[in-house]
PDB file of C-alpha atoms in Angstrom:
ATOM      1  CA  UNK A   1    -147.655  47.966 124.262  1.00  0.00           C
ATOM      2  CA  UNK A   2    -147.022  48.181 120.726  1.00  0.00           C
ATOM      3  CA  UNK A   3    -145.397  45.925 118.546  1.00  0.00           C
ATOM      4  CA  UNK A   4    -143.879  47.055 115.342  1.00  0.00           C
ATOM      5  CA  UNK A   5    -143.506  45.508 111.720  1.00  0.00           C
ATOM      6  CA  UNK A   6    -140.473  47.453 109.699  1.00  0.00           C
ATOM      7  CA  UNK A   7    -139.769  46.732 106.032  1.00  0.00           C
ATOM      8  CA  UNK A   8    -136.016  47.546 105.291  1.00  0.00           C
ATOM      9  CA  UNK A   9    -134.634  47.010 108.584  1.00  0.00           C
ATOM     10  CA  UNK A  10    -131.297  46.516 107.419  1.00  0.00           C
ATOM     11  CA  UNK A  11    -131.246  49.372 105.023  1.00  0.00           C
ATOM     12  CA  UNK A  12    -129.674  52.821 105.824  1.00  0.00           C
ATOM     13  CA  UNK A  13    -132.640  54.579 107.381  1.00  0.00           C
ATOM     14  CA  UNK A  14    -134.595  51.296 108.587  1.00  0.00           C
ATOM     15  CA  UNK A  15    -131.538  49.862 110.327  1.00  0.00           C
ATOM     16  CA  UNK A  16    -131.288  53.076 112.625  1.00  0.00           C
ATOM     17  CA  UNK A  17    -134.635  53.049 112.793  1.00  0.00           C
ATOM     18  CA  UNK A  18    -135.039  49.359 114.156  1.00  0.00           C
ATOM     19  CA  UNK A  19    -131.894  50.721 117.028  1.00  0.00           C
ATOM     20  CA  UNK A  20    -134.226  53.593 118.051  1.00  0.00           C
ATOM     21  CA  UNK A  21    -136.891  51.223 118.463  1.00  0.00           C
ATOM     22  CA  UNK A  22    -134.858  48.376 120.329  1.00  0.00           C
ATOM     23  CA  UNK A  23    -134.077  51.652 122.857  1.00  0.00           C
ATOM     24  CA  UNK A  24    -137.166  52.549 123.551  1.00  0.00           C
ATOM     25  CA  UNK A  25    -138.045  48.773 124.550  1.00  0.00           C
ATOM     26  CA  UNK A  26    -140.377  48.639 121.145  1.00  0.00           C
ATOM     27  CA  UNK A  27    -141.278  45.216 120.236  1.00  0.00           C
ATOM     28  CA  UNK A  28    -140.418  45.453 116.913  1.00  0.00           C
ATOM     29  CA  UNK A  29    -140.517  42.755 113.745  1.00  0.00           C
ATOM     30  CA  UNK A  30    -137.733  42.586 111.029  1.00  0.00           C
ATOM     31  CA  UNK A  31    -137.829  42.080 107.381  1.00  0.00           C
ATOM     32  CA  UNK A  32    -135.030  43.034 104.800  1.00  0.00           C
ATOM     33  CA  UNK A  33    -133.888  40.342 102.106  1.00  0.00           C
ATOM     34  CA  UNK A  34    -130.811  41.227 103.586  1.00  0.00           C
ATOM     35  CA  UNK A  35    -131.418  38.921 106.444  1.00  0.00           C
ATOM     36  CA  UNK A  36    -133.334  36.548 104.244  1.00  0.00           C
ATOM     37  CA  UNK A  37    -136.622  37.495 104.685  1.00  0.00           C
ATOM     38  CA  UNK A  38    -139.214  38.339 101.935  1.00  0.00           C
ATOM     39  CA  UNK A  39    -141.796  40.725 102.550  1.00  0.00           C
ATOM     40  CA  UNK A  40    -143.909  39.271  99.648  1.00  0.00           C
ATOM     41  CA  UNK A  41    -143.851  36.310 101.763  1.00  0.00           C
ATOM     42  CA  UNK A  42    -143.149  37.034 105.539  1.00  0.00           C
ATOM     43  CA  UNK A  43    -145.888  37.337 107.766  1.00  0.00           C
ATOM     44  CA  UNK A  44    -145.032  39.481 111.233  1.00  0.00           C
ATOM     45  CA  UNK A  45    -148.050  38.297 113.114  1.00  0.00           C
ATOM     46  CA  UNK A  46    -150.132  40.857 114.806  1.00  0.00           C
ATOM     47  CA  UNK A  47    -148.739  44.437 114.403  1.00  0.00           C
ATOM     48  CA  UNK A  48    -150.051  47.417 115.894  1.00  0.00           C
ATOM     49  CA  UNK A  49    -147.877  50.104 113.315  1.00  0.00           C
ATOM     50  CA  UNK A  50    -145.905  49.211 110.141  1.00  0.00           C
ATOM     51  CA  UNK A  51    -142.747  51.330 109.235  1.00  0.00           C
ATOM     52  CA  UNK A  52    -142.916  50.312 105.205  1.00  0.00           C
ATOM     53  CA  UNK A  53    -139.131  51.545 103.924  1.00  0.00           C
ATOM     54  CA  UNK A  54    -138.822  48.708 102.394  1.00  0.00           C
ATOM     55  CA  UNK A  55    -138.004  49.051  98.653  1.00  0.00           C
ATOM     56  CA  UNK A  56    -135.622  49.239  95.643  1.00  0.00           C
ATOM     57  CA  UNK A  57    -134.245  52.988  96.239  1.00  0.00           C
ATOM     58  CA  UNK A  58    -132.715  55.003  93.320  1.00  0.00           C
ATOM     59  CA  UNK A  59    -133.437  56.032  89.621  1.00  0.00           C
ATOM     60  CA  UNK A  60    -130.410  54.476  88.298  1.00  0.00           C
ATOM     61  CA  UNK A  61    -131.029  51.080  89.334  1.00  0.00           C
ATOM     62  CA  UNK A  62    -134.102  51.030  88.343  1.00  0.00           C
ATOM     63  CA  UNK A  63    -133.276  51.446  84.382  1.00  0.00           C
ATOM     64  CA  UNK A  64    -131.061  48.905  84.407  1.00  0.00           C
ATOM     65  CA  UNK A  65    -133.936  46.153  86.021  1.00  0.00           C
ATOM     66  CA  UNK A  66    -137.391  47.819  86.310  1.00  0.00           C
ATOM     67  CA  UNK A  67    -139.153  44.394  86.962  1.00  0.00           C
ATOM     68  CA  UNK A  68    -136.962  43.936  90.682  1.00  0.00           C
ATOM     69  CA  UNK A  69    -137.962  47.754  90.970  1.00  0.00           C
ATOM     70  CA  UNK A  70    -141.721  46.781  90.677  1.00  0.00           C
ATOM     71  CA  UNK A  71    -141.888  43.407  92.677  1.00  0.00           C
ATOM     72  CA  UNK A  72    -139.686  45.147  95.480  1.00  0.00           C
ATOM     73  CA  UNK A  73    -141.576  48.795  95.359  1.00  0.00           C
ATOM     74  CA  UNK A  74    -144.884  47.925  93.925  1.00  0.00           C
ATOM     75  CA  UNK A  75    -145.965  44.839  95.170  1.00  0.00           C
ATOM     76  CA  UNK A  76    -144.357  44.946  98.306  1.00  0.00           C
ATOM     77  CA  UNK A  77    -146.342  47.701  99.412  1.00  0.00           C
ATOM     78  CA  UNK A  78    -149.515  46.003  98.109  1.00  0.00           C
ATOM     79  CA  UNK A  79    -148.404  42.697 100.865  1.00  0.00           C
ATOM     80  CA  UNK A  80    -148.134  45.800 103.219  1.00  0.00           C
ATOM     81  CA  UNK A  81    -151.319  47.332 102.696  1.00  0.00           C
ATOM     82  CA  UNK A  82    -153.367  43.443 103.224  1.00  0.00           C
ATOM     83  CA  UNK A  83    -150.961  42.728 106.533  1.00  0.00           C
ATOM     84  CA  UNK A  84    -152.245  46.604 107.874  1.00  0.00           C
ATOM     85  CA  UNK A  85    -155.656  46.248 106.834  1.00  0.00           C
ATOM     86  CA  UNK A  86    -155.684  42.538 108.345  1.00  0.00           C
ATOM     87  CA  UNK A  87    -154.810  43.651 111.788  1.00  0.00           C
ATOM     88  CA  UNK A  88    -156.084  46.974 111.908  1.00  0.00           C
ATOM     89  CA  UNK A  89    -152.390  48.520 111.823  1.00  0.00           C
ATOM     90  CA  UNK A  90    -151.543  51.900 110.334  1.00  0.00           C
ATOM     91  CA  UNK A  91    -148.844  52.539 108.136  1.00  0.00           C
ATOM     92  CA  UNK A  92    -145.842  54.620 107.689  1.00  0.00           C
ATOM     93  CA  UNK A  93    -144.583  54.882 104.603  1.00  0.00           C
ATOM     94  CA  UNK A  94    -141.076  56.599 102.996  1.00  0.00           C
ATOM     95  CA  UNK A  95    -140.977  58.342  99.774  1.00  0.00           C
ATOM     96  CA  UNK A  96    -138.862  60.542  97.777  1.00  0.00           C
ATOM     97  CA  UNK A  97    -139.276  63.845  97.932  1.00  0.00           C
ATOM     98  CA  UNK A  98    -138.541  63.946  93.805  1.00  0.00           C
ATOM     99  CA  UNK A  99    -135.002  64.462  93.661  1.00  0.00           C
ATOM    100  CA  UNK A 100    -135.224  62.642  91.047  1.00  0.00           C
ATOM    101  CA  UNK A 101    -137.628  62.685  87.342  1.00  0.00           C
ATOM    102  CA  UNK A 102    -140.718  60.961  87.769  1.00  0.00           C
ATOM    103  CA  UNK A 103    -140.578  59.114  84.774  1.00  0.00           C
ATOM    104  CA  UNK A 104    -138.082  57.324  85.971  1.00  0.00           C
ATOM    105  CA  UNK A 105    -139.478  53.600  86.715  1.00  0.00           C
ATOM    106  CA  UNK A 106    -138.496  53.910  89.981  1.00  0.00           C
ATOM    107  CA  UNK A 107    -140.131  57.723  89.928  1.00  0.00           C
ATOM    108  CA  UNK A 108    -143.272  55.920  88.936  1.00  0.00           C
ATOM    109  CA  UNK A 109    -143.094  52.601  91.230  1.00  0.00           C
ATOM    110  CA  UNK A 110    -143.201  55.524  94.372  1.00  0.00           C
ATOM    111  CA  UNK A 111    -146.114  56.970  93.018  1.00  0.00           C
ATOM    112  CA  UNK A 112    -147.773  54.048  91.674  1.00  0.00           C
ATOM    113  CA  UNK A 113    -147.164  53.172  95.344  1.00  0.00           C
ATOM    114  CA  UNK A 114    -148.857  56.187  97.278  1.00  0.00           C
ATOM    115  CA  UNK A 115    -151.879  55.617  95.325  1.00  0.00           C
ATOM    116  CA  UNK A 116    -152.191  51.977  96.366  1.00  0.00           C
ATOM    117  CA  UNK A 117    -151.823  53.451  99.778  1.00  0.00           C
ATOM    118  CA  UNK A 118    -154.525  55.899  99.333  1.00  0.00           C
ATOM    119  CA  UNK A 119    -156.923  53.319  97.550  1.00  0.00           C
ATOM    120  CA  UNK A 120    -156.002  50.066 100.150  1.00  0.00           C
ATOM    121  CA  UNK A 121    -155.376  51.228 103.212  1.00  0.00           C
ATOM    122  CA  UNK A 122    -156.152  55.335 104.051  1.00  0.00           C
ATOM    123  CA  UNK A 123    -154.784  54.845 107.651  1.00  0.00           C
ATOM    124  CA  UNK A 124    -151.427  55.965 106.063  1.00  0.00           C
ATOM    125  CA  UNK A 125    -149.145  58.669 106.728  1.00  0.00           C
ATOM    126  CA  UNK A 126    -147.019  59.464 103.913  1.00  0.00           C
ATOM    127  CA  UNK A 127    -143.527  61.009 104.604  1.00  0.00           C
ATOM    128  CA  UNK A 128    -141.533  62.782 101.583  1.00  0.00           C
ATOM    129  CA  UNK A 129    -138.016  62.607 102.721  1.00  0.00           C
ATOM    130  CA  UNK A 130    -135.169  65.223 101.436  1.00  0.00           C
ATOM    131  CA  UNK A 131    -131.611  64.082 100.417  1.00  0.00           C
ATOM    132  CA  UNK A 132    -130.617  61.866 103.089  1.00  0.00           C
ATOM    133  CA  UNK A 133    -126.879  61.754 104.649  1.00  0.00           C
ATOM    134  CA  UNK A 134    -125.199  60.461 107.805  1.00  0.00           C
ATOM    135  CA  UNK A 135    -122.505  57.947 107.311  1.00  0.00           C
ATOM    136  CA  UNK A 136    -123.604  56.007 104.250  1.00  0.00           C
ATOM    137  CA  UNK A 137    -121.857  54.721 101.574  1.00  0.00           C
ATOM    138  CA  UNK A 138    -123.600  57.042  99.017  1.00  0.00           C
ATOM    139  CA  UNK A 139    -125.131  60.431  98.547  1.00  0.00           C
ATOM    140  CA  UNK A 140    -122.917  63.497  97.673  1.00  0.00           C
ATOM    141  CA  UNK A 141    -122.438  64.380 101.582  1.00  0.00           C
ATOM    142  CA  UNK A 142    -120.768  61.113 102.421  1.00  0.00           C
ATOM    143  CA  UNK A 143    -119.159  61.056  99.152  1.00  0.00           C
ATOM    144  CA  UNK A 144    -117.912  64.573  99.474  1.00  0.00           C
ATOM    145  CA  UNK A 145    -116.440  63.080 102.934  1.00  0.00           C
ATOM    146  CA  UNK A 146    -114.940  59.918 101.928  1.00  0.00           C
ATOM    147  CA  UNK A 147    -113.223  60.863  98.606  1.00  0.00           C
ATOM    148  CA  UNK A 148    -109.891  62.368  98.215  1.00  0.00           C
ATOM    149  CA  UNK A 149    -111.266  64.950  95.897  1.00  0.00           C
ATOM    150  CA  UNK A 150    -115.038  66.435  94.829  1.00  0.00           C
ATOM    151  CA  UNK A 151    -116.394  65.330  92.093  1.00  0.00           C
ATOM    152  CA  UNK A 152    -119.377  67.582  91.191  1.00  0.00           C
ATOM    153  CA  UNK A 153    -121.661  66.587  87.420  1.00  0.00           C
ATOM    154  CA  UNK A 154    -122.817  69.293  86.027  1.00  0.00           C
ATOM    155  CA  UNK A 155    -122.031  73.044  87.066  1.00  0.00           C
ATOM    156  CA  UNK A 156    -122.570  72.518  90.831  1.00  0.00           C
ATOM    157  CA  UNK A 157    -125.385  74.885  91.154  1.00  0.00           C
ATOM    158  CA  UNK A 158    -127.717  71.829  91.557  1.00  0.00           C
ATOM    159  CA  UNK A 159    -130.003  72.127  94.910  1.00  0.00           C
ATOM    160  CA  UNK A 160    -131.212  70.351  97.564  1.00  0.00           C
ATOM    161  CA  UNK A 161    -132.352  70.140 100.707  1.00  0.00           C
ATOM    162  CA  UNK A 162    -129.816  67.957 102.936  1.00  0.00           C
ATOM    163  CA  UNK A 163    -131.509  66.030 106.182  1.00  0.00           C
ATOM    164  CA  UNK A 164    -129.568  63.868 108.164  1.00  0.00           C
ATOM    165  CA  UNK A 165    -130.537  60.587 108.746  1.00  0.00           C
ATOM    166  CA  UNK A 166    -130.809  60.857 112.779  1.00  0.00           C
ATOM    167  CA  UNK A 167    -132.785  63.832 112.504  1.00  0.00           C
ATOM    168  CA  UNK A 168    -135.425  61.760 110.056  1.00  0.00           C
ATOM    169  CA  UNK A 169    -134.854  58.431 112.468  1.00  0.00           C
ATOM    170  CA  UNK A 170    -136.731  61.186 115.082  1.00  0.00           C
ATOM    171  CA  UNK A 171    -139.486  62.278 113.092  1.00  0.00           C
ATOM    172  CA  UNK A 172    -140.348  58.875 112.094  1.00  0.00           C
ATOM    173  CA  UNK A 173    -140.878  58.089 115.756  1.00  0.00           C
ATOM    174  CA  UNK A 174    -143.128  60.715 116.383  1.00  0.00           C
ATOM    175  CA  UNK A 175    -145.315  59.805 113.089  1.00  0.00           C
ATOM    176  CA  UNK A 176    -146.654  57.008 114.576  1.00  0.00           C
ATOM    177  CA  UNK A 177    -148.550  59.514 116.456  1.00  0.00           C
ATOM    178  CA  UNK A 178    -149.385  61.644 113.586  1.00  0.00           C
ATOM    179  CA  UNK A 179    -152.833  61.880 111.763  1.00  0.00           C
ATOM    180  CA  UNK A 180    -152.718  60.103 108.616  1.00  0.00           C
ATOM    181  CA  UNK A 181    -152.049  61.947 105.933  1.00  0.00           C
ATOM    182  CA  UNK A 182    -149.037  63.532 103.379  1.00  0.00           C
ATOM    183  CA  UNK A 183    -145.654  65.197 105.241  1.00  0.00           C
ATOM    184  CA  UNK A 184    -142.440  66.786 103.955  1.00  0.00           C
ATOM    185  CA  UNK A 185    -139.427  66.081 106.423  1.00  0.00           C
ATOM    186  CA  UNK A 186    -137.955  69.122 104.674  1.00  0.00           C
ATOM    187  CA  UNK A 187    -135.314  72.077 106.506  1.00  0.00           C
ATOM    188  CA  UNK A 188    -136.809  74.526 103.501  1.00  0.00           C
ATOM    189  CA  UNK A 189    -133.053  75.823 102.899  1.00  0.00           C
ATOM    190  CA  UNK A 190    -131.520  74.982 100.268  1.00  0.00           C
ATOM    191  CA  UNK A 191    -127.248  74.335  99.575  1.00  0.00           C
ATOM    192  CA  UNK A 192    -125.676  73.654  96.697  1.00  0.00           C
ATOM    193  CA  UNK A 193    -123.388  70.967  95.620  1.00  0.00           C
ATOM    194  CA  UNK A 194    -120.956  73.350  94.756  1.00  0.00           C
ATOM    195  CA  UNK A 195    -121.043  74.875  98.336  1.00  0.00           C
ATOM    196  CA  UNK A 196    -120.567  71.265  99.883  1.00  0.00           C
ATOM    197  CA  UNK A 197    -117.823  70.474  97.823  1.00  0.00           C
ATOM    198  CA  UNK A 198    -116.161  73.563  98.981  1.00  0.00           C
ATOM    199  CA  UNK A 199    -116.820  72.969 102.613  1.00  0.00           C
ATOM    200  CA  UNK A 200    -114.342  70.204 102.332  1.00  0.00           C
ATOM    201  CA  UNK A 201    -111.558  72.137 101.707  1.00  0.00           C
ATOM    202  CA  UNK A 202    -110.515  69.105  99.096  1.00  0.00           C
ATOM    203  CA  UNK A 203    -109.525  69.673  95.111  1.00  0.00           C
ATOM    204  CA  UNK A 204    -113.248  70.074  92.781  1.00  0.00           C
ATOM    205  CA  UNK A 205    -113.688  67.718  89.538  1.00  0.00           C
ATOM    206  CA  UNK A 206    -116.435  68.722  87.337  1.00  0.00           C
ATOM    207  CA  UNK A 207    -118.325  66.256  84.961  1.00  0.00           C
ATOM    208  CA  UNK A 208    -121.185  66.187  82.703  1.00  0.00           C
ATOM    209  CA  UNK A 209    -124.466  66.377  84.174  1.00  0.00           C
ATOM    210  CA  UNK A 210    -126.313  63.190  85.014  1.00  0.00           C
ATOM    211  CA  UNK A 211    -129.747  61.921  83.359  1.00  0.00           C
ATOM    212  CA  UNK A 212    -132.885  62.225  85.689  1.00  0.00           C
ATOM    213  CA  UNK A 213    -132.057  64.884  88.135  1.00  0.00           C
ATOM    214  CA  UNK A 214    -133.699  68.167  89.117  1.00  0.00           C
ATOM    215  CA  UNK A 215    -132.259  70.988  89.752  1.00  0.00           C
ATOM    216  CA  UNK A 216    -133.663  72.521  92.771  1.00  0.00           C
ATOM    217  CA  UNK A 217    -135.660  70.552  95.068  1.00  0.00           C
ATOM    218  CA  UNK A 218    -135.979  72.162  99.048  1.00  0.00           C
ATOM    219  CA  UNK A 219    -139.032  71.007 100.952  1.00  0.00           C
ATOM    220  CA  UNK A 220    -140.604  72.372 103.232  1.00  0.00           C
ATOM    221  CA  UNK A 221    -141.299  70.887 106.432  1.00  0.00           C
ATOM    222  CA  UNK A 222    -144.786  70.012 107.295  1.00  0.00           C
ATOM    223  CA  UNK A 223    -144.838  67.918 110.234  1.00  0.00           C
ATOM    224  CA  UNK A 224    -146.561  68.777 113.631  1.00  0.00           C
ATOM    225  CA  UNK A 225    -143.961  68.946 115.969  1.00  0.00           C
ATOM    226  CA  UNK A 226    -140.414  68.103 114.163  1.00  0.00           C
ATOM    227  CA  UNK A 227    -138.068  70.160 112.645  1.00  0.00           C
ATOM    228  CA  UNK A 228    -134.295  69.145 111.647  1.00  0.00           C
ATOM    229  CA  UNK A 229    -131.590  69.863 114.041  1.00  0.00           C
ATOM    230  CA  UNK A 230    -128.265  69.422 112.161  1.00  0.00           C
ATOM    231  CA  UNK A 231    -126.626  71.536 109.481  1.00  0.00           C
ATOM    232  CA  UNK A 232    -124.855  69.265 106.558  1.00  0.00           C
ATOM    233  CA  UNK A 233    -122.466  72.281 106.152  1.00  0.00           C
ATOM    234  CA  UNK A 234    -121.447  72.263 109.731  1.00  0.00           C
ATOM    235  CA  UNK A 235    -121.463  68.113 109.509  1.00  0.00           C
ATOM    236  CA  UNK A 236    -119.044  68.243 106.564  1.00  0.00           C
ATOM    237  CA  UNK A 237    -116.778  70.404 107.751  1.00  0.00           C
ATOM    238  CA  UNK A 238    -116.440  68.740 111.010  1.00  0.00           C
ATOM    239  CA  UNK A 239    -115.786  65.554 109.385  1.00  0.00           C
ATOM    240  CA  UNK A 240    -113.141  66.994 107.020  1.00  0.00           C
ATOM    241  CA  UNK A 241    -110.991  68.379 109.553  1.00  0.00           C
TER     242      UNK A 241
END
């Protein structure tokens, strides 16, 4: 039987996660700061995988403090890599799938990170994740849904590739199984923020762009036996009703 560390267990993705887990009768080990537990610090005992999602998330933060960014991106996932490598344990790790610019510092502590996955610990697998929605409290999707109107920065022709969070929660189950390696959990279609916004049926407010974002980013999806089930067009429109 395996037994499980995960890094972020109380976070959006990792808190699902850890319920998946608990389902499937997974012995699984918590750590969040959330629930008072430093993964700098914590030590999970003997682990056979290690769900690492974990970490300061978001450009914007990370201007404002880039030293919590590092200690909580960077150096976390070095404590990671020793606590694999100590009991044999392979990794799975979440990045973005560069949504945002990469010289951003928290751009940089995700890549700064992959490398020190590469170079420490090779029994990796790497999965770049799309823009993530499900019931959160942010991200345009859930925004779009919760707000009385849209408000859309920039021209709303901005692109991206929405995933919903259950559909990820699945293939990060099944990449525990996966060779090690590099992924996209992409849908390789593309919608804009305009076309959400719109899907609402709710008024559109249009503000200046914001600093640090692409354009168009879609991934494609290159994991062995996932692909993404539900349709943010069809979830926002259900939900707006």
């Amino acid at each position: 039987m395996s037994k499980i560390y995960l890094t972020g267990s109380a976070g959006f993705i990792g808190s699902r996660l850890w319920s998946k887990l608990f389902d499937l009768g997974i012995e699984t080990e918590n750590c969040d700061f959330k629930i008072n537990r430093d993964i700098l610090s914590y030590d999970p005992g003997e682990v056979n995988v290690i769900y690492h999602l974990g970490a300061q998330a978001g450009a914007m933060p990370s201007w404002k403090d880039p030293m919590y960014d590092a200690r909580n991106n960077i150096l976390a996932t070095i404590k990671v890599c020793e606590i694999a490598k100590k009991n044999n344990a392979k990794i799975i790790f979440t990045t973005s799938g560069s949504a945002v610019e990469p010289e951003s510092p928290y751009g940089i502590s995700k890549q700064v990170c992959e490398k020190y996955l590469k170079l420490l610990h090779p029994n990796s697998v790497i999965l770049r994740l799309s823009s993530i929605y499900g019931e959160k409290d942010r991200g345009v999707v859930d925004t779009f849904i919760r707000d009385d109107k849209c408000t859309i920065y920039g021209d709303g022709s901005a692109t991206r590739d929405f995933v919903h969070v259950d559909d990820i929660v699945e293939a990060l189950i099944k990449a525990k199984d996966w060779e090690p390696g590099e992924y996209t959990l992409g849908s390789g279609k593309g919608t804009t923020v305009r076309e959400l916004a719109e899907a609402t049926g709710k008024p559109i407010e249009y503000q200046e762009a914001r600093k640090g974002e692409k354009q168009e980013v879609v991934l494609e999806n290159t994991a062995p036996d996932w692909v993404p089930i539900i349709s943010a067009l069809d979830y926002i429109k259900a939900k707006c009703r």
